[in-house]
Amino acid sequence: MTITKRIAAAVFTASMLALTGCASGPFAKSAKTESPKEYAGDALITTKVKAALVNDPMLKAREINVETYQGTVQLSGFVATREEAAKAGTVARGIEGVTSVKNDIRLK
């Protein structure tokens, strides 16, 4: 009977840890809940920002990642100069629908 209780306790503990792990972190559903319309809008903004970065001759857009959540654009990746990082932020801010830009681009 002691072994059965230990196994039951271990299973219970493992399931609680699994549930806790699912409920926290940056990708938890409670942290990011968007309607399909909001998701589609964010996807469109991301596409427009990426296209604008590609069309800018100063930037190497392949090295810049773009993510959008509720109109806030996050830029990440690596560029050679501070001017390129600033330019990427300026380009992103110029896109319709962008409410703010979080520029996390780093220098190589």
PDB file of C-alpha atoms in Angstrom:
ATOM      1  CA  MET A   1       0.000   0.000   0.000  1.00  0.00           C
ATOM      2  CA  THR A   2       2.880   2.366   0.624  1.00  0.00           C
ATOM      3  CA  ILE A   3       4.139   1.892  -2.940  1.00  0.00           C
ATOM      4  CA  THR A   4       0.671   2.641  -4.302  1.00  0.00           C
ATOM      5  CA  LYS A   5       0.504   5.895  -2.322  1.00  0.00           C
ATOM      6  CA  ARG A   6       3.978   6.900  -3.519  1.00  0.00           C
ATOM      7  CA  ILE A   7       3.080   6.224  -7.140  1.00  0.00           C
ATOM      8  CA  ALA A   8      -0.177   8.151  -6.764  1.00  0.00           C
ATOM      9  CA  ALA A   9       1.671  11.057  -5.155  1.00  0.00           C
ATOM     10  CA  ALA A  10       4.289  11.052  -7.923  1.00  0.00           C
ATOM     11  CA  VAL A  11       1.631  11.042 -10.653  1.00  0.00           C
ATOM     12  CA  PHE A  12      -0.266  13.840  -8.904  1.00  0.00           C
ATOM     13  CA  THR A  13       2.899  15.919  -8.502  1.00  0.00           C
ATOM     14  CA  ALA A  14       3.915  15.398 -12.132  1.00  0.00           C
ATOM     15  CA  SER A  15       0.469  16.404 -13.386  1.00  0.00           C
ATOM     16  CA  MET A  16       0.453  19.532 -11.209  1.00  0.00           C
ATOM     17  CA  LEU A  17       3.893  20.530 -12.478  1.00  0.00           C
ATOM     18  CA  ALA A  18       2.754  19.984 -16.054  1.00  0.00           C
ATOM     19  CA  LEU A  19      -0.302  22.177 -15.517  1.00  0.00           C
ATOM     20  CA  THR A  20       1.762  24.870 -13.840  1.00  0.00           C
ATOM     21  CA  GLY A  21       4.253  24.841 -16.705  1.00  0.00           C
ATOM     22  CA  CYS A  22       1.453  25.281 -19.234  1.00  0.00           C
ATOM     23  CA  ALA A  23      -0.080  28.189 -17.385  1.00  0.00           C
ATOM     24  CA  SER A  24       3.007  30.379 -17.218  1.00  0.00           C
ATOM     25  CA  GLY A  25       5.535  31.874 -19.557  1.00  0.00           C
ATOM     26  CA  PRO A  26       5.321  34.249 -22.476  1.00  0.00           C
ATOM     27  CA  PHE A  27       3.247  31.889 -24.646  1.00  0.00           C
ATOM     28  CA  ALA A  28       0.539  31.074 -22.100  1.00  0.00           C
ATOM     29  CA  LYS A  29      -3.010  31.457 -23.446  1.00  0.00           C
ATOM     30  CA  SER A  30      -3.967  33.763 -20.597  1.00  0.00           C
ATOM     31  CA  ALA A  31      -1.041  36.040 -21.442  1.00  0.00           C
ATOM     32  CA  LYS A  32      -1.889  36.235 -25.144  1.00  0.00           C
ATOM     33  CA  THR A  33      -5.491  35.957 -26.167  1.00  0.00           C
ATOM     34  CA  GLU A  34      -6.422  37.397 -29.522  1.00  0.00           C
ATOM     35  CA  SER A  35      -9.544  37.110 -31.564  1.00  0.00           C
ATOM     36  CA  PRO A  36      -9.150  35.756 -35.099  1.00  0.00           C
ATOM     37  CA  LYS A  37      -9.635  39.302 -36.404  1.00  0.00           C
ATOM     38  CA  GLU A  38      -6.853  40.658 -34.165  1.00  0.00           C
ATOM     39  CA  TYR A  39      -4.571  37.777 -35.151  1.00  0.00           C
ATOM     40  CA  ALA A  40      -5.179  38.438 -38.849  1.00  0.00           C
ATOM     41  CA  GLY A  41      -4.531  42.154 -38.316  1.00  0.00           C
ATOM     42  CA  ASP A  42      -1.265  41.433 -36.551  1.00  0.00           C
ATOM     43  CA  ALA A  43      -0.223  39.017 -39.298  1.00  0.00           C
ATOM     44  CA  LEU A  44      -0.923  41.704 -41.893  1.00  0.00           C
ATOM     45  CA  ILE A  45       1.116  44.263 -39.951  1.00  0.00           C
ATOM     46  CA  THR A  46       4.004  41.787 -39.664  1.00  0.00           C
ATOM     47  CA  THR A  47       3.891  41.160 -43.405  1.00  0.00           C
ATOM     48  CA  LYS A  48       3.840  44.881 -44.196  1.00  0.00           C
ATOM     49  CA  VAL A  49       6.766  45.592 -41.854  1.00  0.00           C
ATOM     50  CA  LYS A  50       8.827  42.747 -43.343  1.00  0.00           C
ATOM     51  CA  ALA A  51       8.092  43.974 -46.869  1.00  0.00           C
ATOM     52  CA  ALA A  52       9.078  47.531 -45.962  1.00  0.00           C
ATOM     53  CA  LEU A  53      12.329  46.293 -44.399  1.00  0.00           C
ATOM     54  CA  VAL A  54      13.139  44.259 -47.518  1.00  0.00           C
ATOM     55  CA  ASN A  55      12.449  47.265 -49.748  1.00  0.00           C
ATOM     56  CA  ASP A  56      14.796  49.512 -47.784  1.00  0.00           C
ATOM     57  CA  PRO A  57      18.242  49.406 -49.445  1.00  0.00           C
ATOM     58  CA  MET A  58      20.039  50.317 -46.197  1.00  0.00           C
ATOM     59  CA  LEU A  59      18.798  47.233 -44.317  1.00  0.00           C
ATOM     60  CA  LYS A  60      19.623  43.539 -44.517  1.00  0.00           C
ATOM     61  CA  ALA A  61      16.096  42.415 -43.733  1.00  0.00           C
ATOM     62  CA  ARG A  62      16.966  38.711 -43.675  1.00  0.00           C
ATOM     63  CA  GLU A  63      18.709  39.302 -40.357  1.00  0.00           C
ATOM     64  CA  ILE A  64      15.780  41.143 -38.750  1.00  0.00           C
ATOM     65  CA  ASN A  65      12.898  39.225 -37.186  1.00  0.00           C
ATOM     66  CA  VAL A  66       9.457  40.798 -36.845  1.00  0.00           C
ATOM     67  CA  GLU A  67       6.661  39.788 -34.464  1.00  0.00           C
ATOM     68  CA  THR A  68       3.425  41.661 -33.828  1.00  0.00           C
ATOM     69  CA  TYR A  69       0.961  41.425 -30.951  1.00  0.00           C
ATOM     70  CA  GLN A  70      -2.030  43.773 -30.725  1.00  0.00           C
ATOM     71  CA  GLY A  71      -0.326  46.349 -32.947  1.00  0.00           C
ATOM     72  CA  THR A  72       2.958  46.333 -31.050  1.00  0.00           C
ATOM     73  CA  VAL A  73       5.832  45.323 -33.308  1.00  0.00           C
ATOM     74  CA  GLN A  74       8.914  43.665 -31.837  1.00  0.00           C
ATOM     75  CA  LEU A  75      12.072  43.777 -33.911  1.00  0.00           C
ATOM     76  CA  SER A  76      14.966  41.452 -33.120  1.00  0.00           C
ATOM     77  CA  GLY A  77      18.067  40.187 -34.841  1.00  0.00           C
ATOM     78  CA  PHE A  78      21.456  41.605 -35.711  1.00  0.00           C
ATOM     79  CA  VAL A  79      22.684  44.533 -37.799  1.00  0.00           C
ATOM     80  CA  ALA A  80      26.095  46.069 -38.421  1.00  0.00           C
ATOM     81  CA  THR A  81      25.439  49.640 -37.241  1.00  0.00           C
ATOM     82  CA  ARG A  82      23.269  51.602 -34.836  1.00  0.00           C
ATOM     83  CA  GLU A  83      21.945  53.551 -37.794  1.00  0.00           C
ATOM     84  CA  GLU A  84      20.549  50.339 -39.307  1.00  0.00           C
ATOM     85  CA  ALA A  85      18.836  49.453 -36.026  1.00  0.00           C
ATOM     86  CA  ALA A  86      17.326  52.944 -35.764  1.00  0.00           C
ATOM     87  CA  LYS A  87      16.271  52.848 -39.430  1.00  0.00           C
ATOM     88  CA  ALA A  88      14.468  49.521 -38.913  1.00  0.00           C
ATOM     89  CA  GLY A  89      12.515  51.059 -36.028  1.00  0.00           C
ATOM     90  CA  THR A  90      11.631  54.097 -38.108  1.00  0.00           C
ATOM     91  CA  VAL A  91      10.472  51.924 -41.011  1.00  0.00           C
ATOM     92  CA  ALA A  92       8.294  49.817 -38.682  1.00  0.00           C
ATOM     93  CA  ARG A  93       6.723  52.904 -37.079  1.00  0.00           C
ATOM     94  CA  GLY A  94       5.708  54.129 -40.522  1.00  0.00           C
ATOM     95  CA  ILE A  95       3.447  51.149 -41.198  1.00  0.00           C
ATOM     96  CA  GLU A  96      -0.293  51.674 -40.802  1.00  0.00           C
ATOM     97  CA  GLY A  97      -1.694  49.844 -37.777  1.00  0.00           C
ATOM     98  CA  VAL A  98       1.532  49.869 -35.761  1.00  0.00           C
ATOM     99  CA  THR A  99       0.812  51.275 -32.308  1.00  0.00           C
ATOM    100  CA  SER A 100       4.332  50.940 -30.914  1.00  0.00           C
ATOM    101  CA  VAL A 101       7.710  49.397 -31.715  1.00  0.00           C
ATOM    102  CA  LYS A 102       9.956  47.470 -29.361  1.00  0.00           C
ATOM    103  CA  ASN A 103      13.367  47.541 -31.004  1.00  0.00           C
ATOM    104  CA  ASP A 104      15.482  44.667 -29.656  1.00  0.00           C
ATOM    105  CA  ILE A 105      17.908  44.630 -32.585  1.00  0.00           C
ATOM    106  CA  ARG A 106      21.524  44.058 -31.532  1.00  0.00           C
ATOM    107  CA  LEU A 107      24.815  45.014 -33.132  1.00  0.00           C
ATOM    108  CA  LYS A 108      27.018  42.293 -34.594  1.00  0.00           C
TER     109      LYS A 108
END
